[in-house]
Coordinates of C-alpha atoms and ligand atoms in Angstrom, one line a residue:
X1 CA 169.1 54.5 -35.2
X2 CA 165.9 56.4 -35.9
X3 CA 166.0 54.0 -39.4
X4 CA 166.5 50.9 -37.8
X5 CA 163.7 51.3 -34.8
X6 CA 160.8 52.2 -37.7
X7 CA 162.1 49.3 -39.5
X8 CA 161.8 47.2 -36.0
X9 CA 158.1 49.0 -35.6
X10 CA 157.0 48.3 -39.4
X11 CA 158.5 44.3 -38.8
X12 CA 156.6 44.1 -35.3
X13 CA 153.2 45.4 -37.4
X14 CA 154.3 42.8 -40.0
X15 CA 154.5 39.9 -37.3
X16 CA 151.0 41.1 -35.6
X17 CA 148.8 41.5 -38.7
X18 CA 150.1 37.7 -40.1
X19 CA 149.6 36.3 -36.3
X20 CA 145.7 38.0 -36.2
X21 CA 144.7 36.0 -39.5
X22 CA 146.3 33.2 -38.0
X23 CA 144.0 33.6 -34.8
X24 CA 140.5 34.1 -36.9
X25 CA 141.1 30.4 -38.0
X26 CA 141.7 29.3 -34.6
X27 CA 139.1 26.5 -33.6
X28 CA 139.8 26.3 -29.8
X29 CA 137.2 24.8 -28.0
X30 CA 135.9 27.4 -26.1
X31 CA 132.4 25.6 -24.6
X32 CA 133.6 25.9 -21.1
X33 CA 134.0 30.2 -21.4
X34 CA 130.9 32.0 -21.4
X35 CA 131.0 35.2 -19.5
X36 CA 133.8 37.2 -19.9
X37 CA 134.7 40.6 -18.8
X38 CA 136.7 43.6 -19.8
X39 CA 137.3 46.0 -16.9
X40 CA 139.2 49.5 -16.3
X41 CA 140.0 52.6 -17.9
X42 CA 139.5 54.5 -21.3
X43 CA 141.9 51.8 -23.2
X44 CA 139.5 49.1 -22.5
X45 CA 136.6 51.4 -22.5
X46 CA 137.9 52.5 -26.3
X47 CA 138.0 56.3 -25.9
X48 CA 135.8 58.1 -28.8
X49 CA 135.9 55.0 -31.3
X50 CA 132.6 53.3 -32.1
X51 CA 131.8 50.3 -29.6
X52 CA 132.5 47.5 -32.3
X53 CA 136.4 48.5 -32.9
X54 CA 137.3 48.1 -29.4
X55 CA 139.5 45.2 -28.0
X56 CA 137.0 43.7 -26.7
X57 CA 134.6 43.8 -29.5
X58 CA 137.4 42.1 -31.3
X59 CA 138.9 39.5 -29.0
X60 CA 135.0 38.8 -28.8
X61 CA 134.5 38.3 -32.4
X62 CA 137.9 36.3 -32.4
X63 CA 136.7 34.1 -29.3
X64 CA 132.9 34.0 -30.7
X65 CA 132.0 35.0 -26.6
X66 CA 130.5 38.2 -26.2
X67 CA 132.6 40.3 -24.2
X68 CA 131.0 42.7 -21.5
X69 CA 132.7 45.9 -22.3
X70 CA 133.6 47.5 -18.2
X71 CA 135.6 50.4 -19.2
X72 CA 135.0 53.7 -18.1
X73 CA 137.2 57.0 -19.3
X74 CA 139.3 58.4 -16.4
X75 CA 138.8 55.4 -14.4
X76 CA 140.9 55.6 -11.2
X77 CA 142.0 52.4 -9.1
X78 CA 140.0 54.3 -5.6
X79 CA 136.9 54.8 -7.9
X80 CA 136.9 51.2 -9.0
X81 CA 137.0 50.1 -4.9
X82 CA 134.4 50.7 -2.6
X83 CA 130.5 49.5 -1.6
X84 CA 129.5 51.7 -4.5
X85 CA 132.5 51.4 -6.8
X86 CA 133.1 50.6 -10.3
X87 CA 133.8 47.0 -9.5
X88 CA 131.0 46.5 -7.7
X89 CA 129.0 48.2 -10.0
X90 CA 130.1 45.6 -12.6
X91 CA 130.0 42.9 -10.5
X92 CA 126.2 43.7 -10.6
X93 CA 126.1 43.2 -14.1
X94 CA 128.0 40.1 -14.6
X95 CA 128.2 38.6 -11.0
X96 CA 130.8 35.7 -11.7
X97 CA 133.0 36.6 -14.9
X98 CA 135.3 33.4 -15.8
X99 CA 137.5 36.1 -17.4
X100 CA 138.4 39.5 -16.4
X101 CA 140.6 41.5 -18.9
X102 CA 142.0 44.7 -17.6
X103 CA 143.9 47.8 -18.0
X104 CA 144.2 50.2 -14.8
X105 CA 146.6 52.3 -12.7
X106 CA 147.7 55.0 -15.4
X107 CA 145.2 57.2 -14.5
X108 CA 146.4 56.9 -10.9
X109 CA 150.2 57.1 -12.0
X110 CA 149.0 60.5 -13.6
X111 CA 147.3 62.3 -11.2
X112 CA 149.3 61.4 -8.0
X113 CA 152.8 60.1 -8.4
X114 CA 153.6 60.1 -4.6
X115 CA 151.3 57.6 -3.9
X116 CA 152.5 54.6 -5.9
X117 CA 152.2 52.1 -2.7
X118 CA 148.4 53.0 -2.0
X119 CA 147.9 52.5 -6.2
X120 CA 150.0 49.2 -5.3
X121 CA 148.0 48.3 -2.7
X122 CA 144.6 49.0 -4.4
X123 CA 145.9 47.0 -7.5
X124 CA 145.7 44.2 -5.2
X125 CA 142.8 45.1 -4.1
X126 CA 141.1 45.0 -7.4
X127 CA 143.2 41.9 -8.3
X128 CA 141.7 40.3 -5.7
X129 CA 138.3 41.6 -5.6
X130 CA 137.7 39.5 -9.1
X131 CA 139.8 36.5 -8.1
X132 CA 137.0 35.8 -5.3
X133 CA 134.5 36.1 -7.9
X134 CA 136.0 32.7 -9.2
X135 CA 137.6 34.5 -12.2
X136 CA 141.1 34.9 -14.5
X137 CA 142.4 38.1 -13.7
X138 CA 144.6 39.3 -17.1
X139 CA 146.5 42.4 -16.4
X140 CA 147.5 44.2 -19.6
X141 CA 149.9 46.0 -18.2
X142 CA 151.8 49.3 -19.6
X143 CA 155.0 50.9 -19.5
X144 CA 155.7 53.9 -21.0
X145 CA 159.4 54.4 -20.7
X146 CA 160.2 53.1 -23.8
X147 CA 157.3 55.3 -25.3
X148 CA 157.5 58.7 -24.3
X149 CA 159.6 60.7 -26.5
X150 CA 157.0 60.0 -29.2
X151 CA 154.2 61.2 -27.2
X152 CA 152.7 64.5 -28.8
X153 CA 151.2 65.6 -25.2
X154 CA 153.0 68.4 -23.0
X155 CA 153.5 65.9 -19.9
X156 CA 155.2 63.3 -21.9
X157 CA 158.8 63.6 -20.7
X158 CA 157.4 63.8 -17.0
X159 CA 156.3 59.8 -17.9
X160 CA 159.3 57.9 -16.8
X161 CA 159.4 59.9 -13.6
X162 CA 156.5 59.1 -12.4
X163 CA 156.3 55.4 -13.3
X164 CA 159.4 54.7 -11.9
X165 CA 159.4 51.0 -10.4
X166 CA 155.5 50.9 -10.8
X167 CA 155.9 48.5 -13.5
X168 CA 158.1 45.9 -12.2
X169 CA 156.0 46.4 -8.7
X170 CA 152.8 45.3 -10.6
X171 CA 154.2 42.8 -12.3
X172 CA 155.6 40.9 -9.0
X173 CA 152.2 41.7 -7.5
X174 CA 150.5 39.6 -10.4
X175 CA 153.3 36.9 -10.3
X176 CA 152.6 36.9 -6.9
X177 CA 149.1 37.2 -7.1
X178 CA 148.5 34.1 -9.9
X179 CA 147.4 37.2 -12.2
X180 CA 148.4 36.8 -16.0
X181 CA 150.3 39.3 -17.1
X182 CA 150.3 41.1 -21.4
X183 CA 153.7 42.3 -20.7
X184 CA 154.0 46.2 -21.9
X185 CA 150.7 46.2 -24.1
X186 CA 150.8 49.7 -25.5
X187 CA 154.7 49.4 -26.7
X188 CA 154.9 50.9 -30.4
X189 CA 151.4 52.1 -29.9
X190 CA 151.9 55.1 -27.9
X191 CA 153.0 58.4 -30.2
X192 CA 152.4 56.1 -33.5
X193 CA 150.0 58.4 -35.3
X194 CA 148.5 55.3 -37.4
X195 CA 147.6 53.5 -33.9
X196 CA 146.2 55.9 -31.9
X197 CA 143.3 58.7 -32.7
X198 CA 144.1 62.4 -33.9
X199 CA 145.7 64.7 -32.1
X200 CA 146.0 62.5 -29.4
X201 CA 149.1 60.2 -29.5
X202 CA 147.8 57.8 -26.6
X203 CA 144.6 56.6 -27.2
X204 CA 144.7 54.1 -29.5
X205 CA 142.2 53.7 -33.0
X206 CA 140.8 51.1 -34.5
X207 CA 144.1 49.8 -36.0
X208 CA 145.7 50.4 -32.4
X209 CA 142.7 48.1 -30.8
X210 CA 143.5 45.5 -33.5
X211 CA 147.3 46.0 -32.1
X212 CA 145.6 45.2 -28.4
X213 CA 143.5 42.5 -29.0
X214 CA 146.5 40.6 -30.8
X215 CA 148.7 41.3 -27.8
X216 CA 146.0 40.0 -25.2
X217 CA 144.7 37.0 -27.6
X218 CA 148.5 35.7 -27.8
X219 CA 148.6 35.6 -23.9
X220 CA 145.7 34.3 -22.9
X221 CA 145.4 31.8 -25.8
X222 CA 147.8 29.8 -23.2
X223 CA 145.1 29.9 -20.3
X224 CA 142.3 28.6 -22.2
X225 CA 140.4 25.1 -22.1
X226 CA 141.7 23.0 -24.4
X227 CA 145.0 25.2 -24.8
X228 CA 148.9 24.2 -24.6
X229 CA 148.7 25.9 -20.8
X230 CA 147.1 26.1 -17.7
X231 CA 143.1 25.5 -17.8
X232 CA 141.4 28.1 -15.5
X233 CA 142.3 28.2 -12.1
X234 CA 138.9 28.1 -10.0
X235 CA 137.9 30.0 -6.9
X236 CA 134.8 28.8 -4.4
X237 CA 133.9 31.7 -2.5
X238 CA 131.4 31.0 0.5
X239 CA 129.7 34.2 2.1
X240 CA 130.0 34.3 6.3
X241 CA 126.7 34.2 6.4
X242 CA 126.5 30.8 4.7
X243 CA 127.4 29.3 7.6
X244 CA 126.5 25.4 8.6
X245 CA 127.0 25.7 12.5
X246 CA 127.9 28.6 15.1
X247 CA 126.1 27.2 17.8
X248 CA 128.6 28.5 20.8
X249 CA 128.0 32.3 19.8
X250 CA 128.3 34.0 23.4
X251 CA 125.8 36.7 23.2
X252 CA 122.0 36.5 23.2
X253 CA 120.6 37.9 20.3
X254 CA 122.1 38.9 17.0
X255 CA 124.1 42.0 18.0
X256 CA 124.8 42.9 14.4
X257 CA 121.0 43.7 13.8
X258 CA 121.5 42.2 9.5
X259 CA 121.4 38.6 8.1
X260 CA 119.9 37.0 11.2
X261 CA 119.9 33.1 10.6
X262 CA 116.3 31.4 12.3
X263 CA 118.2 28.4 13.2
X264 CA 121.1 30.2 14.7
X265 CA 119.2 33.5 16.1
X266 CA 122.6 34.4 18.5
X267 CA 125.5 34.8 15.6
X268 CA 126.2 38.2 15.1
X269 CA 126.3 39.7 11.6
X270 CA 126.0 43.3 10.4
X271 CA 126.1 45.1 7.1
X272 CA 129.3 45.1 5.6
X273 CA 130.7 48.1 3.3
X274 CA 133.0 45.5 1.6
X275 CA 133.5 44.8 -2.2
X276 CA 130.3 43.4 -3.0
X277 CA 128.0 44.1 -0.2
X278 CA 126.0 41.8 1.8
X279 CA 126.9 40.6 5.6
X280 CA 129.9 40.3 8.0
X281 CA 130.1 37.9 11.0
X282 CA 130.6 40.9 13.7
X283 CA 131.0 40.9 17.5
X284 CA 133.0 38.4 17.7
X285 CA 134.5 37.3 21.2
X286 CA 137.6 34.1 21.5
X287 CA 136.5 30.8 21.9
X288 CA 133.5 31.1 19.3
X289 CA 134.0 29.1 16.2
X290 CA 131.4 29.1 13.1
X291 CA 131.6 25.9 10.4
X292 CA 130.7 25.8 6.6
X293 CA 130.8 23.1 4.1
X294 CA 132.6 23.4 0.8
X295 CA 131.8 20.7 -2.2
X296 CA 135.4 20.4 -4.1
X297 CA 134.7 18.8 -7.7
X298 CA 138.9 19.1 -8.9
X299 CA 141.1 17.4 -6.9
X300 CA 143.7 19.8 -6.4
X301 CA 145.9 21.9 -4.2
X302 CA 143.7 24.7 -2.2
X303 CA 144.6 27.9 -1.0
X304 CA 142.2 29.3 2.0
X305 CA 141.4 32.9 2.2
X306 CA 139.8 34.5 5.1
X307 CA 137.9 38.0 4.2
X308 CA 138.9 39.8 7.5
X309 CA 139.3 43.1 9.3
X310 CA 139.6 44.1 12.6
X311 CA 140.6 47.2 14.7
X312 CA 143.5 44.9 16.3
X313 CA 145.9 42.0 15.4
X314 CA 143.1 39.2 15.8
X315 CA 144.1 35.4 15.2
X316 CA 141.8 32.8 14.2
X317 CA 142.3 28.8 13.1
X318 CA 141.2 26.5 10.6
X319 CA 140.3 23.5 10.2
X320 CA 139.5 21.0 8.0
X321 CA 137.7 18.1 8.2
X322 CA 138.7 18.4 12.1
X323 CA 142.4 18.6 11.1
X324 CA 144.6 21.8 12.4
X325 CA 144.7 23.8 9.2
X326 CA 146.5 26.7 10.2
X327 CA 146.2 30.1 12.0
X328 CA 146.1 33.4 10.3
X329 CA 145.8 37.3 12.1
X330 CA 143.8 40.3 10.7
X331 CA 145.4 43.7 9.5
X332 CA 144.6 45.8 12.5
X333 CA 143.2 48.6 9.4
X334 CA 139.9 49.1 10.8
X335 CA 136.6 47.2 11.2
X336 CA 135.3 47.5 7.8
X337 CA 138.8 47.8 6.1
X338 CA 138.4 43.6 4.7
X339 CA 141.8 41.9 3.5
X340 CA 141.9 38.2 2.0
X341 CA 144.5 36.9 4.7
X342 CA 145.8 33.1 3.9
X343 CA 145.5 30.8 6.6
X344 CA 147.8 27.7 6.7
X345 CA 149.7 26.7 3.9
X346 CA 147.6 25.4 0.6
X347 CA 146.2 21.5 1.0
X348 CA 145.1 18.7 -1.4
X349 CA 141.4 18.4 -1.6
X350 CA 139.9 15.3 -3.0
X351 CA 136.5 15.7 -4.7
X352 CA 133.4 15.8 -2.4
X353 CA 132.2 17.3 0.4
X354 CA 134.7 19.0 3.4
X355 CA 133.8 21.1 6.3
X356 CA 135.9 24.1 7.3
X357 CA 135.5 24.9 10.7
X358 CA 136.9 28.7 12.0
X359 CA 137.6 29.4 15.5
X360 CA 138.3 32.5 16.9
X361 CA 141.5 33.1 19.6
X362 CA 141.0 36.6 20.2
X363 CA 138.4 39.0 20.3
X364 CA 137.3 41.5 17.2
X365 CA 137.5 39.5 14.2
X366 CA 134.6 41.0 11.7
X367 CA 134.7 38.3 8.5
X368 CA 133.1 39.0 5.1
X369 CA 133.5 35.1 3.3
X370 CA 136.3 32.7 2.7
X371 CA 137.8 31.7 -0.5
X372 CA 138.9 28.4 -1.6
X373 CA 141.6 28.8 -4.9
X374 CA 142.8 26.1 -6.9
X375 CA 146.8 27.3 -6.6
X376 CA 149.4 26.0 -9.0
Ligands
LIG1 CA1 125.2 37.0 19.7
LIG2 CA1 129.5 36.8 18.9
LIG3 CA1 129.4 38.4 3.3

């Protein structure tokens, strides 16, 4: 057995190194990608190896796009959220990334097993945060089951305990999510002493990286412009504060205090601690409505996304074009606690200009910016 699965390892090395020089000839038409990002934890941030070996250095080279380099060591999915966060942090840097590659969560996995719903959750949190930037989220995801017994590191038989299901929760979440998945990227990597750094086991070299980059290229070859697959799905985000009309606000005054609109002096916005910053429409009361105008240039089927929180259940409708949209109801999580919450079911849009008109049903509905998403 032991024979037979270094024979399968040395094939699988085989296989990767003849499909990378197969890659460096590739002459995709790439003109439409130009900002690309690599986000997450010390496997993308290329943990003591020189900046150029990294997977992103190389998928960079490969895809003749420079690729912003996001990783940070130790990285955790809480420290990525947040006003202050990683993301946002990143965000700064590169404000609307067509690409996001990513590796995150086993840093959470690590530290606290018990919580693998609130990792879940921020996952989608993160997953998210990215998609309303308008960009491909690819996950390369691990699982170390297969791995561990190679693993020269004193917690390694704890591994497959405390993964558990969090693999096959993540990758329904991406499915679910319109995420692209690199199924089990650090299989054969892991407690291979060629592929990963000295005394270490899990951190992979420059041979490891080359491993990576093959892994991620293969995948998202598929999602390129110009590729055999899917061309990029696009997201139009439009902050609250962009609005067009809220003339029937019901208070005098903007009770919010922030982002106070000269034409529309009564809407009510206030800071918002959310993802990214800026304004939230605040204090609102049923029966007011605000309007904004969205300019679709793909005809194509639309998801809408509210950004919302609330301290209750609060319901609000949509329309388009003055056609019933759909309804949807904030988590009651807390006023700045935001969640993109899908109203309606997804609609063609023809190219051109649409309005998209929200009114509120019930009181305390605080709303951060809508999204727009191109779904398959
Ligand atoms: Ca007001
Ligand atoms: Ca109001
Ligand atoms: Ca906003």
């Amino acid at each position: 057995m032991k024979i037979q699965s270094k024979l399968t390892a040395f094939i699988l090395l085989l296989l990767s190194s003849f499909s990378y020089s197969e890659i460096v000839n590739d002459t995709r038409n790439l003109d439409q990608v130009t900002r690309i990002m690599s986000f997450g934890d010390s496997l993308t941030y290329g943990f003591r190896l020189d900046r150029d070996v990294t997977y992103s250095a190389q998928l960079g080279n490969i895809l003749g796009v420079p690729i912003l380099n996001r990783g940070r060591n130790g990285l955790t999915t809480q420290q990525a959220l947040g006003s202050n966060g990683h993301i946002s942090t990143s965000l700064r840097e590169m404000p609307n990334p067509q690409i996001v590659i990513m590796t995150l969560g086993g840093n959470d996995i690590m530290n606290d097993r018990r919580r693998t719903n609130q990792i879940k959750n921020n996952m989608r949190s993160v997953f998210q945060a990215f998609q309303d930037r308008g960009a491909m989220v690819v996950f390369a995801a691990i699982d170390p089951v297969s791995n561990w017994r190679r693993l020269n590191n004193p917690i390694g038989f704890l591994l497959p305990a405390l993964w558990g299901n969090y693999y096959s929760e993540l990758e329904s979440l991406a499915n679910e999510m319109g995420v692209v998945i690199v199924p089990r990227v650090m299989t054969d990597i892991w407690g291979n002493q060629n592929l990963t750094i000295p005394n270490d086991s899990f951190h992979p070299n420059a041979s490891g990286h080359q491993v990576l980059t093959d892994r991620i290229y293969n995948v998202l070859a598929n999602h390129l412009p110009n590729g055999n697959g899917s061309t990029l799905p696009r997201t139009i985000k439009i902050e609250a504060e962009d609005f067009i009309d809220a003339s029937n606000d019901t208070s005098r005054g903007n009770s919010g205090g922030a982002c106070t609109n000269p034409q529309f002096p009564d809407v009510d916005f206030e800071r918002t601690s959310d993802i990214g910053g800026g304004c939230n429409l605040a204090y609102v009361q049923a029966g007011e409505s605000i309007a904004y105008q969205v300019n679709i240039e793909q005809a194509a089927n639309y998801v809408i996304k509210l950004r919302a929180a609330s301290i209750r259940n609060s319901r609000a409708r949509v329309l388009i074009d003055g056609n019933n949209h759909g309804q949807m109801t904030t988590n009651a999580r807390g006023w700045q606690s935001f969640d993109s919450i899908q109203a309606g079911a997804s609609i063609n849009l023809e190219p051109g200009t649409h309005t998209i008109k929200i009114e509120f049903l019930d009181d305390d509905f605080n709303l951060n910016y809508l999204t727009i998403q191109a779904s398959n």
